Coordinates of C-alpha atoms in Angstrom, one line a residue:
X1 CA 78.8 74.7 126.4
X2 CA 75.4 75.2 127.2
X3 CA 75.5 74.6 131.4
X4 CA 78.5 76.2 131.6
X5 CA 77.4 79.4 129.6
X6 CA 73.6 79.1 132.2
X7 CA 76.4 79.1 135.1
X8 CA 77.8 82.6 134.1
X9 CA 74.9 83.9 133.4
X10 CA 72.8 82.9 137.1
X11 CA 76.0 83.8 138.9
X12 CA 74.9 87.4 138.4
X13 CA 72.9 88.9 140.7
X14 CA 70.0 91.2 139.6
X15 CA 71.2 95.1 139.0
X16 CA 69.1 98.3 139.4
X17 CA 67.8 99.0 136.0
X18 CA 70.5 102.1 134.6
X19 CA 73.7 100.9 136.8
X20 CA 74.3 98.1 134.3
X21 CA 77.9 99.1 132.2
X22 CA 77.7 101.3 128.8
X23 CA 78.6 97.9 127.1
X24 CA 75.9 96.2 128.8
X25 CA 73.6 97.9 128.1
X26 CA 74.2 98.0 124.7
X27 CA 74.9 94.6 124.2
X28 CA 71.4 94.3 126.9
X29 CA 73.7 91.6 129.0
X30 CA 73.7 91.4 132.3
X31 CA 75.4 93.6 134.4
X32 CA 76.6 92.8 138.4
X33 CA 77.9 96.8 138.1
X34 CA 81.3 95.0 139.2
X35 CA 83.8 98.3 138.9
X36 CA 86.0 99.3 138.0
X37 CA 85.1 97.1 135.7
X38 CA 82.8 93.8 135.4
X39 CA 83.1 90.4 134.9
X40 CA 81.3 90.9 131.7
X41 CA 84.2 92.8 130.4
X42 CA 86.6 90.7 131.8
X43 CA 85.4 87.2 130.9
X44 CA 85.1 89.6 126.8
X45 CA 88.8 90.8 128.0
X46 CA 87.3 94.3 127.6
X47 CA 88.0 95.7 131.1
X48 CA 89.8 98.7 129.7
X49 CA 86.9 99.3 127.8
X50 CA 84.2 98.6 130.6
X51 CA 82.5 101.9 131.4
X52 CA 79.5 103.5 133.1
X53 CA 77.9 106.6 133.1
X54 CA 76.5 108.3 136.8
X55 CA 75.8 111.2 135.3
X56 CA 78.9 113.2 137.2
X57 CA 80.9 113.3 134.4
X58 CA 81.8 112.6 130.5
X59 CA 82.7 108.9 129.7
X60 CA 85.6 108.1 127.5
X61 CA 84.0 108.2 124.3
X62 CA 82.4 110.9 125.4
X63 CA 85.1 113.1 125.6
X64 CA 86.9 111.4 122.0
X65 CA 83.7 112.4 120.0
X66 CA 84.3 116.3 121.2
X67 CA 87.7 115.4 120.0
X68 CA 86.8 114.0 116.9
X69 CA 84.8 116.8 116.6
X70 CA 87.2 119.4 117.7
X71 CA 89.5 118.7 114.8
X72 CA 87.3 118.1 112.3
X73 CA 85.9 122.2 112.7
X74 CA 89.9 123.1 112.9
X75 CA 90.1 120.8 109.3
X76 CA 87.0 123.4 108.0
X77 CA 89.1 126.4 109.5
X78 CA 92.0 125.5 107.6
X79 CA 90.6 125.1 104.0
X80 CA 87.9 127.9 104.4
X81 CA 89.4 130.7 106.7
X82 CA 85.9 132.4 107.1
X83 CA 85.1 129.1 108.5
X84 CA 82.9 129.6 111.8
X85 CA 84.0 127.0 113.2
X86 CA 80.7 126.4 116.2
X87 CA 80.2 125.7 119.7
X88 CA 80.9 121.7 120.1
X89 CA 77.2 120.3 120.6
X90 CA 76.4 116.3 121.5
X91 CA 74.0 114.2 121.9
X92 CA 72.4 113.6 125.9
X93 CA 74.3 110.4 126.7
X94 CA 71.6 109.2 128.2
X95 CA 68.9 109.7 126.0
X96 CA 71.5 107.8 123.7
X97 CA 71.8 105.3 125.7
X98 CA 68.7 104.6 127.2
X99 CA 66.8 104.4 124.1
X100 CA 67.2 100.8 124.6
X101 CA 64.8 99.9 122.6
X102 CA 65.9 101.9 119.6
X103 CA 67.4 99.1 116.9
X104 CA 70.4 101.9 116.0
X105 CA 71.9 105.1 116.9
X106 CA 73.1 106.2 113.7
X107 CA 70.1 106.8 112.4
X108 CA 68.6 108.1 115.4
X109 CA 68.3 112.0 116.0
X110 CA 71.2 112.4 119.2
X111 CA 73.6 111.0 116.6
X112 CA 73.3 113.7 113.5
X113 CA 75.8 115.8 115.1
X114 CA 78.1 112.8 113.3
X115 CA 77.5 111.8 109.8
X116 CA 77.0 109.2 108.1
X117 CA 79.1 110.3 105.0
X118 CA 82.4 109.6 107.4
X119 CA 82.7 105.5 106.7
X120 CA 84.6 104.9 103.9
X121 CA 81.8 101.8 103.3
X122 CA 79.1 102.3 100.8
X123 CA 75.2 102.1 102.3
X124 CA 74.6 98.3 100.3
X125 CA 78.2 97.3 102.4
X126 CA 76.5 94.3 105.5
X127 CA 79.3 94.3 107.7
X128 CA 82.2 96.7 108.5
X129 CA 84.0 93.9 110.4
X130 CA 87.2 94.2 108.3
X131 CA 87.3 97.5 107.8
X132 CA 90.9 98.3 107.9
X133 CA 90.5 102.2 110.0
X134 CA 88.8 100.8 113.2
X135 CA 89.5 102.1 116.9
X136 CA 91.0 99.3 118.3
X137 CA 89.0 96.6 119.6
X138 CA 90.4 93.7 121.5
X139 CA 89.6 89.8 120.8
X140 CA 88.4 87.7 123.0
X141 CA 90.4 84.3 123.9
X142 CA 87.1 82.7 126.1
X143 CA 86.5 79.6 125.0
X144 CA 83.1 80.3 126.7
X145 CA 83.1 83.8 124.7
X146 CA 81.3 82.9 121.4
X147 CA 78.6 81.9 123.6
X148 CA 77.9 84.2 126.4
X149 CA 78.5 87.0 124.4
X150 CA 77.7 88.2 120.5
X151 CA 81.4 88.9 118.4
X152 CA 82.2 92.4 119.2
X153 CA 81.6 94.6 116.3
X154 CA 85.2 96.3 115.7
X155 CA 83.7 100.0 114.9
X156 CA 82.9 100.6 118.2
X157 CA 81.6 104.6 118.6
X158 CA 79.4 105.9 116.4
X159 CA 81.5 107.3 113.7
X160 CA 84.4 106.6 111.6
X161 CA 87.7 108.2 112.2
X162 CA 89.3 106.9 108.2
X163 CA 88.4 110.4 106.6
X164 CA 89.2 112.5 109.7
X165 CA 92.9 110.9 109.3
X166 CA 93.6 111.0 106.3
X167 CA 92.4 114.5 106.5
X168 CA 95.0 114.8 109.1
X169 CA 97.3 113.9 107.8
X170 CA 97.5 115.3 103.8
X171 CA 99.3 118.8 105.1
X172 CA 101.6 116.2 107.2
X173 CA 102.6 113.9 103.7
X174 CA 105.8 115.6 102.7
X175 CA 107.7 115.8 106.2
X176 CA 107.4 112.0 105.7
X177 CA 108.0 111.8 101.9
X178 CA 105.2 110.3 100.7
X179 CA 103.8 111.8 97.5
X180 CA 100.2 110.0 96.7
X181 CA 97.6 112.1 95.7
X182 CA 95.3 112.2 98.7
X183 CA 91.9 112.6 96.8
X184 CA 92.5 109.1 95.1
X185 CA 92.5 108.3 99.2
X186 CA 90.1 109.4 100.2
X187 CA 88.1 108.7 97.3
X188 CA 89.2 104.9 97.7
X189 CA 87.7 105.2 101.4
X190 CA 84.7 104.2 99.2
X191 CA 85.6 101.6 97.1
X192 CA 85.4 97.8 98.1
X193 CA 87.9 96.6 99.5
X194 CA 89.3 95.0 97.6
X195 CA 90.1 97.6 95.5
X196 CA 91.2 100.0 97.7
X197 CA 95.3 100.5 99.6
X198 CA 96.7 98.0 101.2
X199 CA 95.8 98.5 105.0
X200 CA 100.5 98.3 105.1
X201 CA 100.0 101.7 103.9
X202 CA 96.7 102.7 105.1
X203 CA 97.4 102.4 108.9
X204 CA 100.4 104.1 108.2
X205 CA 99.2 107.2 107.1
X206 CA 96.4 106.6 109.9
X207 CA 99.4 105.8 112.2
X208 CA 101.3 109.0 111.6
X209 CA 97.8 111.7 112.0
X210 CA 97.8 110.5 115.5
X211 CA 101.0 111.2 115.4
X212 CA 100.9 115.1 113.7
X213 CA 98.0 115.6 116.3
X214 CA 100.2 114.8 120.1
X215 CA 99.2 115.7 122.3
X216 CA 95.0 114.9 121.3
X217 CA 93.7 111.9 122.8
X218 CA 94.2 110.6 119.0
X219 CA 98.0 109.9 120.0
X220 CA 96.7 107.8 121.9
X221 CA 95.8 105.1 119.1
X222 CA 99.8 105.0 117.3
X223 CA 99.9 102.1 119.6
X224 CA 97.5 100.5 117.5
X225 CA 97.6 101.2 113.9
X226 CA 101.4 101.0 114.1
X227 CA 100.4 97.7 115.2
X228 CA 97.9 96.9 112.3
X229 CA 100.9 98.0 109.5
X230 CA 103.6 95.8 111.2
X231 CA 101.1 93.2 110.2
X232 CA 99.9 94.0 107.5
X233 CA 103.2 94.6 106.1
X234 CA 104.1 90.8 105.8
X235 CA 100.9 90.1 104.4
X236 CA 101.7 92.1 101.6
X237 CA 104.0 90.5 100.8
X238 CA 102.4 87.9 99.5
X239 CA 99.9 89.6 96.6
X240 CA 102.0 91.2 93.8
X241 CA 100.2 94.3 92.9
X242 CA 100.6 96.1 96.7
X243 CA 104.4 95.6 96.8
X244 CA 104.5 99.2 95.6
X245 CA 101.9 99.9 99.0
X246 CA 104.1 98.2 101.4
X247 CA 106.9 100.3 100.4
X248 CA 105.8 103.0 100.3
X249 CA 104.1 102.1 104.3
X250 CA 107.6 101.5 105.0
X251 CA 109.0 104.2 104.3
X252 CA 106.4 106.4 106.6
X253 CA 106.9 103.6 109.3
X254 CA 111.0 104.2 109.0
X255 CA 110.0 108.6 108.9
X256 CA 108.4 107.1 112.1
X257 CA 110.9 105.5 114.5
X258 CA 113.6 107.9 112.8
X259 CA 112.2 111.5 114.2
X260 CA 111.0 109.4 117.8
X261 CA 114.5 108.4 117.9
X262 CA 114.4 104.7 117.1
X263 CA 116.8 104.3 115.4
X264 CA 117.3 101.1 114.5
X265 CA 113.6 100.5 114.2
X266 CA 113.9 103.1 111.5
X267 CA 116.9 102.1 109.8
X268 CA 115.1 98.9 109.5
X269 CA 112.0 99.7 108.1
X270 CA 114.3 102.2 105.2
X271 CA 117.1 99.5 104.1
X272 CA 114.0 97.1 104.2
X273 CA 111.9 99.2 101.6
X274 CA 115.0 100.4 99.9
X275 CA 116.1 96.6 99.3
X276 CA 112.8 96.0 97.9
X277 CA 112.1 99.4 95.4
X278 CA 116.1 97.5 93.9
X279 CA 114.1 94.0 93.9
X280 CA 111.4 94.6 92.1
X281 CA 113.3 97.0 89.6
X282 CA 112.2 101.1 91.1
X283 CA 115.8 102.0 90.1
X284 CA 115.6 101.3 86.3
X285 CA 113.1 103.9 85.1
X286 CA 111.6 100.8 83.4
X287 CA 110.2 98.3 86.0
X288 CA 111.1 94.2 85.5
X289 CA 107.6 92.7 85.1
X290 CA 108.6 90.1 87.6
X291 CA 112.0 89.4 89.3
X292 CA 114.6 87.0 87.3
X293 CA 117.4 84.2 88.2
X294 CA 116.4 81.0 88.8
X295 CA 114.5 81.3 92.3
X296 CA 111.8 83.4 89.9
X297 CA 108.4 82.2 89.8
X298 CA 107.4 82.3 86.4
X299 CA 103.9 82.2 87.9
X300 CA 104.3 84.7 90.3
X301 CA 104.3 88.6 88.4
X302 CA 104.6 92.0 90.8
X303 CA 102.8 94.1 88.1
X304 CA 105.2 96.5 88.0
X305 CA 104.9 97.6 84.2
X306 CA 104.7 100.1 82.1
X307 CA 101.1 101.5 82.2
X308 CA 98.6 103.7 80.1
X309 CA 98.0 105.2 82.9
X310 CA 99.8 108.3 83.4
X311 CA 99.7 109.2 87.5
X312 CA 100.3 105.4 87.8
X313 CA 103.8 105.8 86.3
X314 CA 104.8 108.5 87.9
X315 CA 103.4 107.3 91.2
X316 CA 105.8 104.8 90.8
X317 CA 108.2 107.1 89.9
X318 CA 106.9 109.5 93.1
X319 CA 107.6 105.8 95.0
X320 CA 111.2 104.6 94.1
X321 CA 112.2 108.8 95.2
X322 CA 110.8 108.6 98.4
X323 CA 113.2 105.9 98.9
X324 CA 116.1 107.0 97.6
X325 CA 115.6 110.1 100.3
X326 CA 115.1 108.1 102.4
X327 CA 118.3 106.3 101.4
X328 CA 121.2 108.6 101.0
X329 CA 119.6 111.3 103.8
X330 CA 119.3 109.1 106.4
X331 CA 121.9 106.9 106.0
X332 CA 124.6 109.7 106.5
X333 CA 123.2 110.4 110.2
X334 CA 123.3 106.9 111.0
X335 CA 126.7 106.2 109.4
X336 CA 126.0 103.3 107.5
X337 CA 126.6 102.0 103.3
X338 CA 123.0 102.9 101.6
X339 CA 121.5 100.7 100.9
X340 CA 120.7 101.6 96.7
X341 CA 123.6 101.5 94.6
X342 CA 124.5 104.0 91.8
X343 CA 127.5 101.8 89.6
X344 CA 128.4 102.5 86.4
X345 CA 126.6 99.1 85.0
X346 CA 122.6 99.5 83.5
X347 CA 121.4 97.1 86.8
X348 CA 123.0 98.9 89.5
X349 CA 122.8 102.5 88.3
X350 CA 119.8 104.1 88.6
X351 CA 118.3 105.0 85.6
X352 CA 114.5 106.7 87.5
X353 CA 114.0 109.6 85.7
X354 CA 113.7 112.6 87.8
X355 CA 110.5 112.8 89.5
X356 CA 107.7 115.6 88.7
X357 CA 105.0 117.3 90.8
X358 CA 102.0 114.6 91.2
X359 CA 99.9 117.3 89.6
X360 CA 101.6 117.3 86.6
X361 CA 101.4 113.1 86.6
X362 CA 97.7 113.8 86.6
X363 CA 97.3 116.3 84.2
X364 CA 98.8 113.3 82.0
X365 CA 102.8 114.1 81.5
X366 CA 105.5 112.1 82.3
X367 CA 108.8 112.3 80.1
X368 CA 108.8 110.0 77.1
X369 CA 112.4 110.9 76.9
X370 CA 114.7 107.4 78.2
X371 CA 116.9 108.0 80.8
X372 CA 120.7 106.9 81.9
X373 CA 122.5 107.3 85.0
X374 CA 119.6 109.7 86.4
X375 CA 122.1 110.8 89.1
X376 CA 125.9 110.9 87.5
X377 CA 125.0 113.6 84.9
X378 CA 123.6 115.5 87.9
X379 CA 126.9 115.3 89.7
X380 CA 129.0 116.2 86.6
X381 CA 127.2 119.7 86.5
X382 CA 124.2 119.3 85.0
X383 CA 122.6 120.8 87.8
X384 CA 119.0 121.1 84.9
X385 CA 118.5 118.0 84.5
X386 CA 114.8 117.2 85.1
X387 CA 113.8 120.5 86.1
X388 CA 112.8 122.2 88.6
X389 CA 109.6 120.5 90.3
X390 CA 109.6 120.5 94.0
X391 CA 110.4 116.6 94.1
X392 CA 113.7 116.5 91.7
X393 CA 114.8 119.4 93.5
X394 CA 113.9 117.8 96.7
X395 CA 115.8 114.2 95.2
X396 CA 118.3 116.5 93.9
X397 CA 119.1 118.1 97.2
X398 CA 119.6 114.6 99.1
X399 CA 122.0 113.9 96.8
X400 CA 124.2 116.3 97.0
X401 CA 123.8 116.2 101.0
X402 CA 125.1 112.4 101.0
X403 CA 127.9 113.2 98.0
X404 CA 129.1 115.6 99.5
X405 CA 129.6 112.9 102.8
X406 CA 130.7 110.7 101.0
X407 CA 133.7 112.9 99.7
X408 CA 134.2 114.3 103.4
X409 CA 134.8 110.4 103.9
X410 CA 137.4 109.5 101.7
X411 CA 139.5 111.4 103.0
X412 CA 141.8 110.9 106.5
X413 CA 144.2 112.9 108.0
X414 CA 145.7 109.7 108.8
X415 CA 146.3 107.7 104.9
X416 CA 147.5 109.5 101.8
X417 CA 144.5 111.2 100.1
X418 CA 142.7 109.5 97.1
X419 CA 145.0 111.7 93.5
X420 CA 141.3 112.9 92.5
X421 CA 139.9 114.1 95.9
X422 CA 141.1 118.0 95.2
X423 CA 139.0 117.7 91.7
X424 CA 136.5 115.7 93.5
X425 CA 135.6 118.2 95.9
X426 CA 135.4 120.9 93.1
X427 CA 133.4 119.4 90.8
X428 CA 130.6 119.0 93.7
X429 CA 131.2 122.4 95.1
X430 CA 130.5 124.0 92.0
X431 CA 127.2 122.2 91.3
X432 CA 126.3 122.2 94.6
X433 CA 126.6 126.5 94.6
X434 CA 124.4 126.6 90.5
X435 CA 122.3 124.3 92.0
X436 CA 121.1 126.6 95.1
X437 CA 120.9 130.0 92.4
X438 CA 118.9 127.7 90.7
X439 CA 116.7 128.3 94.3
X440 CA 114.2 130.5 95.1
X441 CA 116.6 133.0 97.4
X442 CA 116.0 132.3 101.4
X443 CA 114.9 135.9 101.8
X444 CA 111.3 134.9 99.5
X445 CA 110.3 131.7 100.9
X446 CA 107.8 134.1 102.8
X447 CA 106.3 134.5 99.3
X448 CA 105.9 131.0 98.3
X449 CA 102.7 128.5 98.8
X450 CA 103.4 126.8 102.0
X451 CA 103.6 123.2 100.2
X452 CA 106.4 124.5 99.1
X453 CA 107.9 126.5 101.0
X454 CA 108.2 123.4 103.3
X455 CA 109.8 121.7 100.7
X456 CA 112.6 124.6 100.3
X457 CA 113.0 124.6 103.3
X458 CA 114.6 121.5 103.4
X459 CA 116.1 121.6 100.1
X460 CA 118.1 124.7 101.2
X461 CA 119.3 123.1 103.9
X462 CA 120.0 119.7 102.6
X463 CA 122.2 121.6 100.3
X464 CA 124.2 124.3 102.7
X465 CA 124.5 121.3 105.2
X466 CA 126.0 120.1 102.3
X467 CA 128.7 122.6 101.9
X468 CA 129.3 122.2 105.5
X469 CA 129.7 117.9 105.2
X470 CA 132.2 119.0 102.0
X471 CA 134.6 120.6 103.7
X472 CA 134.1 120.5 107.5
X473 CA 136.7 117.8 107.8
X474 CA 139.8 119.6 106.6
X475 CA 138.7 123.1 107.2
X476 CA 140.7 125.5 109.7
X477 CA 139.7 129.2 111.4
X478 CA 140.7 131.7 109.0
X479 CA 140.8 129.2 106.0
X480 CA 139.2 129.1 102.6
X481 CA 137.7 126.2 103.4
X482 CA 136.6 127.4 107.0
X483 CA 134.7 130.5 105.9
X484 CA 132.8 128.7 103.1
X485 CA 132.3 126.3 106.0
X486 CA 130.8 129.4 108.0
X487 CA 128.3 131.3 105.5
X488 CA 126.3 127.5 105.1
X489 CA 125.7 127.3 108.6
X490 CA 124.8 131.3 108.5
X491 CA 122.8 130.6 105.9
X492 CA 120.7 127.6 107.3
X493 CA 120.9 129.8 110.6
X494 CA 118.5 132.7 108.5
X495 CA 116.5 130.1 107.8
X496 CA 116.1 129.0 111.2
X497 CA 115.5 132.4 112.2
X498 CA 112.5 132.9 109.4
X499 CA 110.5 129.9 110.7
X500 CA 107.3 130.4 113.2
X501 CA 106.1 128.5 116.0
X502 CA 103.4 126.9 113.5
X503 CA 106.5 126.0 111.1
X504 CA 108.1 122.8 113.5
X505 CA 105.1 121.0 113.2
X506 CA 106.1 120.8 109.5
X507 CA 109.3 120.4 109.4
X508 CA 111.5 117.8 107.9
X509 CA 112.7 115.5 110.6
X510 CA 116.0 115.5 108.5
X511 CA 116.6 118.6 109.3
X512 CA 116.9 118.7 112.9
X513 CA 120.0 116.7 112.3
X514 CA 121.7 119.3 110.0
X515 CA 120.8 121.9 112.4
X516 CA 122.8 119.6 114.7
X517 CA 126.0 119.9 112.0
X518 CA 125.3 124.2 111.8
X519 CA 125.4 124.2 115.7
X520 CA 129.1 122.9 115.4
X521 CA 130.0 125.4 113.1
X522 CA 128.4 127.9 114.6
X523 CA 130.2 126.9 118.0
X524 CA 133.2 126.3 116.8
X525 CA 133.4 129.8 115.6
X526 CA 132.6 131.0 119.0
X527 CA 135.7 129.2 120.3
X528 CA 138.1 130.5 117.9
X529 CA 136.9 134.4 118.8
X530 CA 136.8 133.9 122.8
X531 CA 140.4 132.1 122.5
X532 CA 142.1 134.9 119.9
X533 CA 144.4 136.8 121.8
X534 CA 142.6 140.5 121.2
X535 CA 139.5 140.9 122.8
X536 CA 136.9 140.3 120.7
X537 CA 132.8 140.8 121.0
X538 CA 130.8 137.5 120.6
X539 CA 127.9 138.9 121.8
X540 CA 126.4 138.7 118.4
X541 CA 127.9 134.6 118.2
X542 CA 126.8 133.5 120.7
X543 CA 122.8 135.2 120.3
X544 CA 122.8 133.5 117.8
X545 CA 123.9 129.7 119.0
X546 CA 121.1 131.2 122.0
X547 CA 117.9 131.0 118.6
X548 CA 119.0 127.4 117.1
X549 CA 119.0 126.1 120.4
X550 CA 116.0 127.1 120.9
X551 CA 114.4 126.4 117.1
X552 CA 116.4 122.8 117.6
X553 CA 114.3 123.2 121.5
X554 CA 110.8 123.1 119.7
X555 CA 111.9 120.7 117.5
X556 CA 112.5 118.4 119.5
X557 CA 109.5 118.7 121.5
X558 CA 107.8 117.7 118.1
X559 CA 110.5 115.3 116.8
X560 CA 112.4 113.4 119.9
X561 CA 116.0 112.9 118.5
X562 CA 117.6 115.7 119.2
X563 CA 117.7 115.6 123.4
X564 CA 121.8 115.3 123.6
X565 CA 123.0 117.9 120.9
X566 CA 120.7 120.0 122.3
X567 CA 121.9 119.2 126.0
X568 CA 126.1 120.2 124.5
X569 CA 124.3 123.6 123.5
X570 CA 123.5 124.6 126.6
X571 CA 126.5 123.5 128.2
X572 CA 128.2 125.7 126.2
X573 CA 126.7 129.0 126.2
X574 CA 126.5 128.2 130.2
X575 CA 130.0 129.3 129.4

């Protein structure tokens, strides 16, 4: 092996000083200067990262550094409106690379722009080689790698992306349903690896941060963090006290796939998260300590028994409703049965209490009263149950949306309708109407806090779309049911008109499918007007549909799932 290493080393020719690639300079290895990738980098499976600094332009690493600085300044601007971003200034790359006698670039004056405080590792940590947040680094499969090259560190740049990615994700957590205390997530980056949140969840968060940063260069790392999250999922299922992290990660992955039009993958992870939540008893309110039955292992526990810490108990309640919202809403869109049951028996019904906002749990509040059949009471008209927290409103809106679709699909014009379907429709209609009356009116949404407005937009849209789903299948033009559909569609349209350009990147992806339903009603209204015997001016209806088309197009630029309905709507408006 030593002879092979010597042979490889001896085959390289002497290169003029300063002409070696950046990687070989950093590792003090002999470089042959071959472009686009030298032999050293090729043997180490690092051909894609082989870079040369000829002084004529910026390297990919320098460009990425500037992007990070720009994003950090943007975050500061959002947090402090009076903050003025300084010009992006980086150290001289020649100074950094030519100072080969320096043992570390982190402490050098030239790298002062990037603070070491970004690192999630405590100062006494000896190596970050097991970090969960590193940029992608391929591993060498060469049999000579261990003897020719030093082990490549996983962090290849003098800064750490973890805190930045968490900060980028934080404002978007509501649109993908993750309700956790982001301060705790940030603090966990400084804890020992064994005490941090599981890599499945953290890499899913980093994935979303890269996704919402599009078209910035950070989005180039989506595939890396996606693969890391998927791999960590399998490992997390073997660690009982990390199952909750795996469920939350599965939800984030599902919404990521669904928001990118990868429906089968999104459906798979949604179903997996729901099945796992039911398996460990999150829907029961008081989680099981371990699986029951003849296949359960007496030595295996899921560490999901009630905790003294109300915040931890609250996070489990929020985790269940995260899965529930995903399961109920997207099952309607994907035309598949819901996974989470809500039957009449104790084990098959949802007994988890309605969720509170994370701040309530953080302050020590948790409702001690037991609950039974949480959803049944609400659907029968008990709208005030569980209070009016943003998370409760979101869960109730999902319930109305899914239940309306269930009732509508139980009716078929070709067969005899169920005997009690009219009663069920009336009860649900009354529940929707009462629920909407408890919400902040649509015209007052601009006066609410940004986080609340983001959730209320989703809640209003889901509840009004539930009305459309409930009556759409048997609504005849001019009939009472048809008028209710049109009224609900116009309410959704008024919400769309209130959106700013910046709002579209913060919307829940489920809204795109709701707008498709709204478009169907408005097109139906336009058809009725234009086919009437007496001439009727349809300019207002066409203007409304054009407004909706523009909104759907803006939405699709962030979440590419509306190409087909956009195409159909364009075709109709051209007639």
